[in-house]
CSV table of C-alpha atoms and ligand atoms in Angstrom, one decimal:
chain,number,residue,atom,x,y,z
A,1321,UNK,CA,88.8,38.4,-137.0
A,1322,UNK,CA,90.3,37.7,-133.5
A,1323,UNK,CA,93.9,39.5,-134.1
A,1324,UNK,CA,96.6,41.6,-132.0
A,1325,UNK,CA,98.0,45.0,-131.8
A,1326,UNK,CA,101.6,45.3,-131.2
A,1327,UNK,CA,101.8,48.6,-129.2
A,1328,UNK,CA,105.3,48.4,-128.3
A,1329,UNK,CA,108.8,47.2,-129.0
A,1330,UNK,CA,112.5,47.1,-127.8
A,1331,UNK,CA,115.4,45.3,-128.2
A,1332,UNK,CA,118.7,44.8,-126.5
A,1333,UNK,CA,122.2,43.9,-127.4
A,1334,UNK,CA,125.5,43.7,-125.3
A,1335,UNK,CA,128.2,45.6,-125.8
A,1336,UNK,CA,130.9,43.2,-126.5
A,1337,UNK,CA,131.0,42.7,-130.2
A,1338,UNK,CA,132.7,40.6,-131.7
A,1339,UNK,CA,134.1,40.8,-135.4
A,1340,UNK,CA,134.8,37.7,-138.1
A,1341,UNK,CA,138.1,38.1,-137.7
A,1342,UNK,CA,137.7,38.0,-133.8
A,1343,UNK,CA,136.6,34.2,-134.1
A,1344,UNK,CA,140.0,33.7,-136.5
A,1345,UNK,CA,141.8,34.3,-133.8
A,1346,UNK,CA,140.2,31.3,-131.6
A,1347,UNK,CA,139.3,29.2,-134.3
A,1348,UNK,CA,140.9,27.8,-137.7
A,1349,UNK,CA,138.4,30.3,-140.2
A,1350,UNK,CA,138.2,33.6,-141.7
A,1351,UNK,CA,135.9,36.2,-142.4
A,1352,UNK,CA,135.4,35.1,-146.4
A,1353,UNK,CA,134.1,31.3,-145.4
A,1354,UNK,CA,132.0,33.0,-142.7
A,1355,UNK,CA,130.7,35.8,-144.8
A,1356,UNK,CA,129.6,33.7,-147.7
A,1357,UNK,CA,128.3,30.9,-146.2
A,1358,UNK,CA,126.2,32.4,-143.6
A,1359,UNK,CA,126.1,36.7,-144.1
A,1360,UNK,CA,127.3,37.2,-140.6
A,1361,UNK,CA,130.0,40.0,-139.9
A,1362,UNK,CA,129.6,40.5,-136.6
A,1363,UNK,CA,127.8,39.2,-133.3
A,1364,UNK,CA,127.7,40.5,-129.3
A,1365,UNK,CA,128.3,38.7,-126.7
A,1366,UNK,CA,127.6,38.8,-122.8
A,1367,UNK,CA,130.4,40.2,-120.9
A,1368,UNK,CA,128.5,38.8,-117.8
A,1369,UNK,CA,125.0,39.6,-118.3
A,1370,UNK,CA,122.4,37.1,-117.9
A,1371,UNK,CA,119.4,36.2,-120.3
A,1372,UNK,CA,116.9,37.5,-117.8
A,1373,UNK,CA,118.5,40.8,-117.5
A,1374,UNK,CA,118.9,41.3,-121.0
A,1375,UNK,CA,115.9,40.6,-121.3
A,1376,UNK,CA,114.4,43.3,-118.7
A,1377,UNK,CA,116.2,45.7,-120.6
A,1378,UNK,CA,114.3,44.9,-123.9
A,1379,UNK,CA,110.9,44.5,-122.2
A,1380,UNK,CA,111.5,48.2,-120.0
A,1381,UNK,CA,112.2,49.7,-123.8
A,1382,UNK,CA,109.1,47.3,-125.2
A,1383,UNK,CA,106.5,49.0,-122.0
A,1384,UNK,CA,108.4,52.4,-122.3
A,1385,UNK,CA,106.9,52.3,-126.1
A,1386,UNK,CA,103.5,51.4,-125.8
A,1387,UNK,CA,103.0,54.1,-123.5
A,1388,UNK,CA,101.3,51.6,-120.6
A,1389,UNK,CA,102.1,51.0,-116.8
A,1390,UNK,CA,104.1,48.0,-115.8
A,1391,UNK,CA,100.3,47.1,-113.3
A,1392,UNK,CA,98.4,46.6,-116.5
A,1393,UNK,CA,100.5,44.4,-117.8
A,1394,UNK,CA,98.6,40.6,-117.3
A,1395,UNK,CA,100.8,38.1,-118.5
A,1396,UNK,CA,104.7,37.8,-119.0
A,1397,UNK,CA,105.9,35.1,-121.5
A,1398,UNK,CA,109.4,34.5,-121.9
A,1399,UNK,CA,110.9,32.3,-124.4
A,1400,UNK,CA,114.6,31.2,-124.2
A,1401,UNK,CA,117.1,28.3,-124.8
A,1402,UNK,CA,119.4,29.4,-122.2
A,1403,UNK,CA,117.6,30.1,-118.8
A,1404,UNK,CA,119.6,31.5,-115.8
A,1405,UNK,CA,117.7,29.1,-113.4
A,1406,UNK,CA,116.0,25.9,-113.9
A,1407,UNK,CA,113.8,27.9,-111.2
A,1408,UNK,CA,112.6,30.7,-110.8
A,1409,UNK,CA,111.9,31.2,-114.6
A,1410,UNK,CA,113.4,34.1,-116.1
A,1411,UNK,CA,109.6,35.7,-116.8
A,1412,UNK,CA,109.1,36.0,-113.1
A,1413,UNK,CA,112.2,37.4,-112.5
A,1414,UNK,CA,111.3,40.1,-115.4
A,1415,UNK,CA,107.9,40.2,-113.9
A,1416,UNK,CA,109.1,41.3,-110.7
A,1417,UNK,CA,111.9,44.1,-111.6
A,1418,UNK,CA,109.7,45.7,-114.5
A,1419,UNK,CA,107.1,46.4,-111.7
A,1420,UNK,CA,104.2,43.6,-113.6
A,1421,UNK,CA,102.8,43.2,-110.2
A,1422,UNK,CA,99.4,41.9,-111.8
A,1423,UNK,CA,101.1,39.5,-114.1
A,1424,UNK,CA,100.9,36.0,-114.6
A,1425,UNK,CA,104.7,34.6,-116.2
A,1426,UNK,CA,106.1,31.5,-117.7
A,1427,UNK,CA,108.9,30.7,-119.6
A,1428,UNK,CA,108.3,29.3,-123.0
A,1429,UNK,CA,111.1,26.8,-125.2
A,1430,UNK,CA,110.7,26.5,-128.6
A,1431,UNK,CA,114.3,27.7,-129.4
A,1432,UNK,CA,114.6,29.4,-132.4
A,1433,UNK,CA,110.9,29.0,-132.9
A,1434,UNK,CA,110.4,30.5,-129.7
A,1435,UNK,CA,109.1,33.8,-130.5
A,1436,UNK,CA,106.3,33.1,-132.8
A,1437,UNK,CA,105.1,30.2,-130.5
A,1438,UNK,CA,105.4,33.4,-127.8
A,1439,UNK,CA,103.5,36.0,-129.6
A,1440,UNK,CA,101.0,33.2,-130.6
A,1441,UNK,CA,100.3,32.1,-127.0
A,1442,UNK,CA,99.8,35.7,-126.1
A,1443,UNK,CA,96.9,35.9,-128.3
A,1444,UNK,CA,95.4,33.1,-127.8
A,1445,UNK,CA,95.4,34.0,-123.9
A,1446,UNK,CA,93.9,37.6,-125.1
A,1447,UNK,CA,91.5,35.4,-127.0
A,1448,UNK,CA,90.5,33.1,-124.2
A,1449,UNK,CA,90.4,35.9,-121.1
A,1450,UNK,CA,88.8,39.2,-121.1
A,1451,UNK,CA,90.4,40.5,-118.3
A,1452,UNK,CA,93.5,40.1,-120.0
A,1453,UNK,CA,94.6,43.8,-121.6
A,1454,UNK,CA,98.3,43.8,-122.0
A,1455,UNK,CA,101.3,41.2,-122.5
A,1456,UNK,CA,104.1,41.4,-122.8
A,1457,UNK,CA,106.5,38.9,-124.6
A,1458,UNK,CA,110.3,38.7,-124.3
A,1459,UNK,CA,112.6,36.4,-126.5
A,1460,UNK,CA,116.8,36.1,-124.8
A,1461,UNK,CA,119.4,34.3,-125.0
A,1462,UNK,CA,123.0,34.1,-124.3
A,1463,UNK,CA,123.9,31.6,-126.8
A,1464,UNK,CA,127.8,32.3,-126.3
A,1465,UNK,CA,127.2,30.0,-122.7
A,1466,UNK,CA,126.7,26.3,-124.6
A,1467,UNK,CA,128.8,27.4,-127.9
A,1468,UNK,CA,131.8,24.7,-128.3
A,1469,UNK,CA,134.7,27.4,-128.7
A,1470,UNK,CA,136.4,24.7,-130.4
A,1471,UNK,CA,134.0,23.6,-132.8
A,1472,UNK,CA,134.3,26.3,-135.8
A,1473,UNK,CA,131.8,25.1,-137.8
A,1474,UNK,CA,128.9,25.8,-135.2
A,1475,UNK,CA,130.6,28.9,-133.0
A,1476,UNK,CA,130.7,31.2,-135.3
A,1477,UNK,CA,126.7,31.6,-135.9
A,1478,UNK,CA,125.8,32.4,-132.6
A,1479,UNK,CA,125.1,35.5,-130.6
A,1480,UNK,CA,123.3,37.0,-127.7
A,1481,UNK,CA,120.4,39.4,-127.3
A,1482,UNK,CA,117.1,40.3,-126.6
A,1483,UNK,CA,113.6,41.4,-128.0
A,1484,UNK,CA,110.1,42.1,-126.2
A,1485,UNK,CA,107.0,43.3,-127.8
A,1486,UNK,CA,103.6,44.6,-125.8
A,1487,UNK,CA,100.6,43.3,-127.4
A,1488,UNK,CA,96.7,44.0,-126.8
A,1489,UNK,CA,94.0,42.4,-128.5
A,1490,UNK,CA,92.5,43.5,-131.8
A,1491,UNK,CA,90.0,43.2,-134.9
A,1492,UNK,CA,93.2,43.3,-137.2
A,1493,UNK,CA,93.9,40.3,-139.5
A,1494,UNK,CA,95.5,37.7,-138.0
A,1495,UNK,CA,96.7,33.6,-138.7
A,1496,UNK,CA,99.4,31.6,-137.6
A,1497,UNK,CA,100.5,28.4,-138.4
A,1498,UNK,CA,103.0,26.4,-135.4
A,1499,UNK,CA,104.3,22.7,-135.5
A,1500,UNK,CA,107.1,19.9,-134.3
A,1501,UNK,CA,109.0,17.2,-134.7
A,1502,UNK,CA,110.2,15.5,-132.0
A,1503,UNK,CA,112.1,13.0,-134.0
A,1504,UNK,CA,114.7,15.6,-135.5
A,1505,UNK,CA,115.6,16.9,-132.0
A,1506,UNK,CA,118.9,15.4,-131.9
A,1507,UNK,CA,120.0,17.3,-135.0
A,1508,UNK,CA,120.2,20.4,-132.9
A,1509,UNK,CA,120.5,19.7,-129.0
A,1510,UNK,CA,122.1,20.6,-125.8
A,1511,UNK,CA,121.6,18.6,-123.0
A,1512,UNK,CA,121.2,19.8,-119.6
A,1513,UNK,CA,123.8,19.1,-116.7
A,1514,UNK,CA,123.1,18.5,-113.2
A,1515,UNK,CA,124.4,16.9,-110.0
A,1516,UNK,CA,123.6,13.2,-109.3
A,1517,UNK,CA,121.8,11.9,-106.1
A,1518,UNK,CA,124.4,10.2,-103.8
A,1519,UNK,CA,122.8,6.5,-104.1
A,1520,UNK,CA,122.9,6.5,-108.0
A,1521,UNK,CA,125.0,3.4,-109.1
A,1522,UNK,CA,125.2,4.4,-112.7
A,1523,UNK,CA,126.9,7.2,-114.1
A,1524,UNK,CA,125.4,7.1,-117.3
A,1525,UNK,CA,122.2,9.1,-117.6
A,1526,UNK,CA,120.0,8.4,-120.6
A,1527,UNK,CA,119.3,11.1,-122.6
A,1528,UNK,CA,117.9,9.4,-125.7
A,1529,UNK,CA,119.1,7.5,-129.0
A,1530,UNK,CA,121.4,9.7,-131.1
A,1531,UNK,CA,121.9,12.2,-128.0
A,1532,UNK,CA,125.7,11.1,-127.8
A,1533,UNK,CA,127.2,14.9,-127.1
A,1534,UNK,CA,126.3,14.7,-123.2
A,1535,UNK,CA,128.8,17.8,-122.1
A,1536,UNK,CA,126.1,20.8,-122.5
A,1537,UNK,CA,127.5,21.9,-125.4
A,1538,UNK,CA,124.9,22.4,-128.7
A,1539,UNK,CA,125.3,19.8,-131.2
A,1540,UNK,CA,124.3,20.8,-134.4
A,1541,UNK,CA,124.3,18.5,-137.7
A,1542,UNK,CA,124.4,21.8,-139.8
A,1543,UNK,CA,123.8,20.2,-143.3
A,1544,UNK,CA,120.7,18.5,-141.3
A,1545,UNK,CA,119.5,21.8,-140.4
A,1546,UNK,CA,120.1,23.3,-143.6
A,1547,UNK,CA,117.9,21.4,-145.2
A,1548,UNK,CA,115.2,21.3,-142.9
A,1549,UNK,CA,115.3,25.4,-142.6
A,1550,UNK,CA,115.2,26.0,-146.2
A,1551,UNK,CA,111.8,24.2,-146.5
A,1552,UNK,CA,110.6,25.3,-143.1
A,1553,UNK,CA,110.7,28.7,-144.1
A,1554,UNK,CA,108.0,28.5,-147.0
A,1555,UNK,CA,106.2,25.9,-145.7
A,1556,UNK,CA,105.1,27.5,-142.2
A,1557,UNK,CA,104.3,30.9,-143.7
A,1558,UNK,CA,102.2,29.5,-146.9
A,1559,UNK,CA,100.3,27.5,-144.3
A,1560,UNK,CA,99.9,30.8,-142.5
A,1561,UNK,CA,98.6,32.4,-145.2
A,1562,UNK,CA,96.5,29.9,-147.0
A,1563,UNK,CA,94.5,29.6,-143.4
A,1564,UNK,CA,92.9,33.0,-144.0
A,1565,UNK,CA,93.2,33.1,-147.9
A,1566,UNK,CA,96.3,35.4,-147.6
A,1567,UNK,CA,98.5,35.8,-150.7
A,1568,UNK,CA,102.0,35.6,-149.6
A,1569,UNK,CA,103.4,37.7,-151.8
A,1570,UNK,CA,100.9,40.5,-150.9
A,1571,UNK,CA,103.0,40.8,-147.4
A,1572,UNK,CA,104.6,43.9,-147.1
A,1573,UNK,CA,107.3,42.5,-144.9
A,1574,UNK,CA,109.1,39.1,-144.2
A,1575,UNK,CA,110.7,38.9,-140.6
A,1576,UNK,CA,112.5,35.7,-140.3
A,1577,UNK,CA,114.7,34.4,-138.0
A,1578,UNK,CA,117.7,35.2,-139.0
A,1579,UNK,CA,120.0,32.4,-139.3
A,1580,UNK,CA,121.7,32.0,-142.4
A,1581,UNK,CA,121.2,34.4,-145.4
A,1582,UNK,CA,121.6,31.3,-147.6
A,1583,UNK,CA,118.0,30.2,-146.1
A,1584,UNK,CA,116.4,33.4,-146.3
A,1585,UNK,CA,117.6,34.0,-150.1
A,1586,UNK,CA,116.2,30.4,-150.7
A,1587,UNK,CA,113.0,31.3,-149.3
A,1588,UNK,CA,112.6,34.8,-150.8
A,1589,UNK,CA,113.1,32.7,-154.8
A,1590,UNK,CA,110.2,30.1,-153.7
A,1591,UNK,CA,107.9,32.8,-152.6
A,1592,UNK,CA,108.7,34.8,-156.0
A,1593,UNK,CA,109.6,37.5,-153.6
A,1594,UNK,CA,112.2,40.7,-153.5
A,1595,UNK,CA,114.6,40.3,-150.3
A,1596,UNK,CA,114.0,43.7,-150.1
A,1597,UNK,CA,110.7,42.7,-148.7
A,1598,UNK,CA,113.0,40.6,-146.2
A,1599,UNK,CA,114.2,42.8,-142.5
A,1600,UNK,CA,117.6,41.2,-142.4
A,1601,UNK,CA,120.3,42.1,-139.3
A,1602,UNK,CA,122.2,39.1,-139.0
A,1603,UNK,CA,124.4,40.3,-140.4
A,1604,UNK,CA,125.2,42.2,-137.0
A,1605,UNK,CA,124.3,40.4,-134.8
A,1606,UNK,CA,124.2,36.4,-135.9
A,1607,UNK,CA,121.8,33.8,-135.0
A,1608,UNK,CA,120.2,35.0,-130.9
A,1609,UNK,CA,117.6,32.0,-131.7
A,1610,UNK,CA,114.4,33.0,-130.0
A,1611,UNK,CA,115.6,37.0,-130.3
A,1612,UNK,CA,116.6,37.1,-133.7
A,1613,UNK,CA,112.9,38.5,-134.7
A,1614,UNK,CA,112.2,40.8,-131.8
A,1615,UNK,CA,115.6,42.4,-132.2
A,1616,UNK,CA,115.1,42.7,-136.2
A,1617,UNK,CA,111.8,44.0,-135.7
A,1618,UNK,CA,112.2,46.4,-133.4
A,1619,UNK,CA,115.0,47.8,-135.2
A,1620,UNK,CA,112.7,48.1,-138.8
A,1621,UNK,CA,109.9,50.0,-136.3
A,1622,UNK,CA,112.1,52.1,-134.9
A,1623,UNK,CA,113.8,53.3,-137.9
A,1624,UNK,CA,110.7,53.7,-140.0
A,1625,UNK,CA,111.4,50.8,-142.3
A,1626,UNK,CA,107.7,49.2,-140.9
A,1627,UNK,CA,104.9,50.9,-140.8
A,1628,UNK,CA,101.2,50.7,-138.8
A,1629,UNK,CA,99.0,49.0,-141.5
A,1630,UNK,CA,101.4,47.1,-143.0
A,1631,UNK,CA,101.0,43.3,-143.6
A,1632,UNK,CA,103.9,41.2,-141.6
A,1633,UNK,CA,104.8,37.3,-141.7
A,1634,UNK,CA,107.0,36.5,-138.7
A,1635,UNK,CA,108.9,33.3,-139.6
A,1636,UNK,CA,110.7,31.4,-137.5
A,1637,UNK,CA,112.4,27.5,-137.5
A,1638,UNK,CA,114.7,25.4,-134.9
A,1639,UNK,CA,115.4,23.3,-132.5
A,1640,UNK,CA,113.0,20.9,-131.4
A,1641,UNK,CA,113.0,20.7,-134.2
A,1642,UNK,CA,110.2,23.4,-134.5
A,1643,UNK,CA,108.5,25.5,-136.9
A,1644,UNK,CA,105.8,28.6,-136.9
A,1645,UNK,CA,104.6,31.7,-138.7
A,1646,UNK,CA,102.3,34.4,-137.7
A,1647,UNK,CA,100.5,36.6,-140.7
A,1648,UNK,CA,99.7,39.9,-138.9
A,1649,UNK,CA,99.1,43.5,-139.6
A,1650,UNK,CA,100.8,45.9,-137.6
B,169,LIG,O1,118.8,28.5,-135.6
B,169,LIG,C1,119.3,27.2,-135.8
B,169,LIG,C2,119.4,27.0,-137.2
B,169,LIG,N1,120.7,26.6,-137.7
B,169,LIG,C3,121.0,26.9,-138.9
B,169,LIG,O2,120.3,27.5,-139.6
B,169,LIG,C4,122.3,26.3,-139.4
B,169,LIG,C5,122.1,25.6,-140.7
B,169,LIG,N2,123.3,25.2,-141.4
B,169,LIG,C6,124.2,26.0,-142.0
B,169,LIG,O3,123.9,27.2,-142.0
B,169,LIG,C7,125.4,25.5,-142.6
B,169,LIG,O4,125.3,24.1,-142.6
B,169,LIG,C8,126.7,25.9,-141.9
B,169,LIG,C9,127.0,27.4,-142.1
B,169,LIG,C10,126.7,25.6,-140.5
B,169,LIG,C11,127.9,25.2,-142.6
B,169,LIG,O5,127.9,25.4,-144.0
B,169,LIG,P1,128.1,24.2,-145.0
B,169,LIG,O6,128.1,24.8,-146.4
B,169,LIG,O7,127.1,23.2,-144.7
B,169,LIG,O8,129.6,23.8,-144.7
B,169,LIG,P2,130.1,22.3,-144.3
B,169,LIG,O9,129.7,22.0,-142.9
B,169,LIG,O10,129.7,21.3,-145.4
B,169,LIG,O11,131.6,22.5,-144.3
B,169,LIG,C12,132.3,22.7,-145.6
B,169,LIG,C13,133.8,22.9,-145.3
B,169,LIG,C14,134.3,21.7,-144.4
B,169,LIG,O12,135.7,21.5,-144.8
B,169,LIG,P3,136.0,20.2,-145.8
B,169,LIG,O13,135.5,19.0,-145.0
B,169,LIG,O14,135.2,20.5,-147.0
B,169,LIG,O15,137.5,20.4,-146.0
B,169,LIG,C15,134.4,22.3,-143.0
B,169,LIG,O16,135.3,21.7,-142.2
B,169,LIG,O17,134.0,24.1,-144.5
B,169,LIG,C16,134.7,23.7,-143.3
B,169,LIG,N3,134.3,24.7,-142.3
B,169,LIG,C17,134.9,25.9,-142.1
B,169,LIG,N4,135.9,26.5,-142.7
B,169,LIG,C18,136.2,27.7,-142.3
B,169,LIG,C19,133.3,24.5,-141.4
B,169,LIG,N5,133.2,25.6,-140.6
B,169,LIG,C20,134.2,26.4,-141.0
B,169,LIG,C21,134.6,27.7,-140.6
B,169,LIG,N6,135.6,28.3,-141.3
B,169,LIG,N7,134.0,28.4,-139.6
């Protein structure tokens, strides 16, 4: 079986935490409704950093692990919702100050998806080009930018961080399952802003039925995304799994993207599974969309919790709306 190795990982979060009660002090809500309706305690946020430097500082910990120099590096993905620049993307600008001077880089969107789709891409490009020996993948995000401060039912589930992983190309076990719909993207959207051409006539710009929040701010029908995340969940891992015959239950670890520990507990009771099989930080740090799993992951490797050999399912679900799950061993 065409698989990956995951040689490295590292994850980054900014100082600036910020507590439950922190947000009752901006907004009407307290740490009870928060804690029991989502898990989160705590998340960071930027006090000025920018995605793509978070970012670096994950991937320099992610290289720094798997023991390999910055030149062998051959491709750069980045996935993130909340680029610095429009241009140049933030996986050049990593490319560049980590020293990946042989390195091809994109940027990658599939919001909270966005990692799987990443790590996916990655090894189909090992798959595809045998020069290729090492990428490296890094999921940011400064969500706290297009939170509404004022909306309290959406700005308390955010955070910001980042997550890279190295990867090289293996015989190990490997399936993944990725999909969209196109038609629930205004569930979950934030439009991008920019300056008009001076001989435009009408102010209005057409951003699509059902887009009606046009100020850059995410929009989020929560109940919506509920729904859709709690079947999400099982369905892109079982259709993971049943590609290559894989029991689901014999995984040794769930890593899902952690937005709601509502959705994961509903998940973990459909799979027949322990949540102790679940890595679970949101608690910490919120929902960092696209860095939620690097940063969960990289925390369970580094304190021993997940092991070489083990079976993984990364799971992730989102905007786009998206979906995808990767069945691995690491
Ligand atoms: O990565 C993207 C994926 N996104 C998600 O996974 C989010 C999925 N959705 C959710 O997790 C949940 O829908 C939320 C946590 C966002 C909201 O939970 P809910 O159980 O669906 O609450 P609700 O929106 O139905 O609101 C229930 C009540 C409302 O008050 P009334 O109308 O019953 O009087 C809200 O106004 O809770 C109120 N409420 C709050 N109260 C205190 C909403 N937000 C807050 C708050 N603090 N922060």
């Amino acid at each position: 079986m065409f698989g990956i190795n995951i040689i490295g990982t590292g994850s980054y979060a900014p100082e600036l935490k910020i507590t439950n009660d922190d947000m009752a002090k901006i907004v009407e809500t307290n740490d009870e409704w928060i804690s029991t309706r989502t898990g989160i305690k705590s998340r960071h946020y930027t006090n000025g950093e920018t995605t793509w430097k978070m970012g670096l500082k994950a991937a320099e910990k992610a290289v720094e692990a798997a023991g390999i120099s910055p030149e062998e590096i051959g491709l750069v993905i980045f996935s993130t919702i909340t680029n610095d620049f429009l241009t140049p993307s933030c996986a050049c600008l990593v490319q560049d100050a980590i020293g990946a001077k042989n390195a091809a880089a994109f940027d990658l969107n599939a919001a909270c998806s966005g990692f799987v789709y990443s790590l996916d891409t990655a090894k189909r490009f090992l798959q595809t080009d045998d020069d290729l020996k090492y990428v490296l993948v890094v999921s940011a995000e400064v969500l706290s930018r297009i939170v509404d401060f004022n909306d309290r039912s959406t700005c308390i589930l955010f955070g910001d961080g980042a997550g890279a992983v190295v990867v090289e190309r293996s015989e190990k076990m490997y399936s993944s399952y990725l999909s969209a719909d196109g038609n629930g993207g205004k569930v979950l959207y934030a439009t991008a802003n920019f300056p008009t051409h001076p001989f435009r006539t009408n102010d209005a710009d057409d951003f699509g039925e059902g887009m009606d929040r046009q100020d850059g701010y995410l929009f989020q029908d929560g109940k919506e995304v509920y729904k859709f995340a709690t079947k999400a969940l099982p369905t892109a891992s079982s259709k993971a799994a049943e590609k290559i015959g894989f029991d689901i239950k014999d995984a040794d670890w769930f890593i899902p993207h952690q937005a709601n520990i509502r959705i994961i507990e509903t998940a973990a009771k459909n799979f027949g599974v322990s949540m102790d099989k679940f890595i679970i930080n949101l608690d910490k740090y919120g929902n960092t969309s696209s860095a939620s799993m690097p940063i969960a992951f990289d925390e369970a490797v580094r304190d021993g919790r997940i092991k070489k050999g083990q079976k993984l399912c990364f799971v992730g679900f989102g905007a786009g709306l998206t979906m995808g799950a990767i069945i691995c061993e690491y």
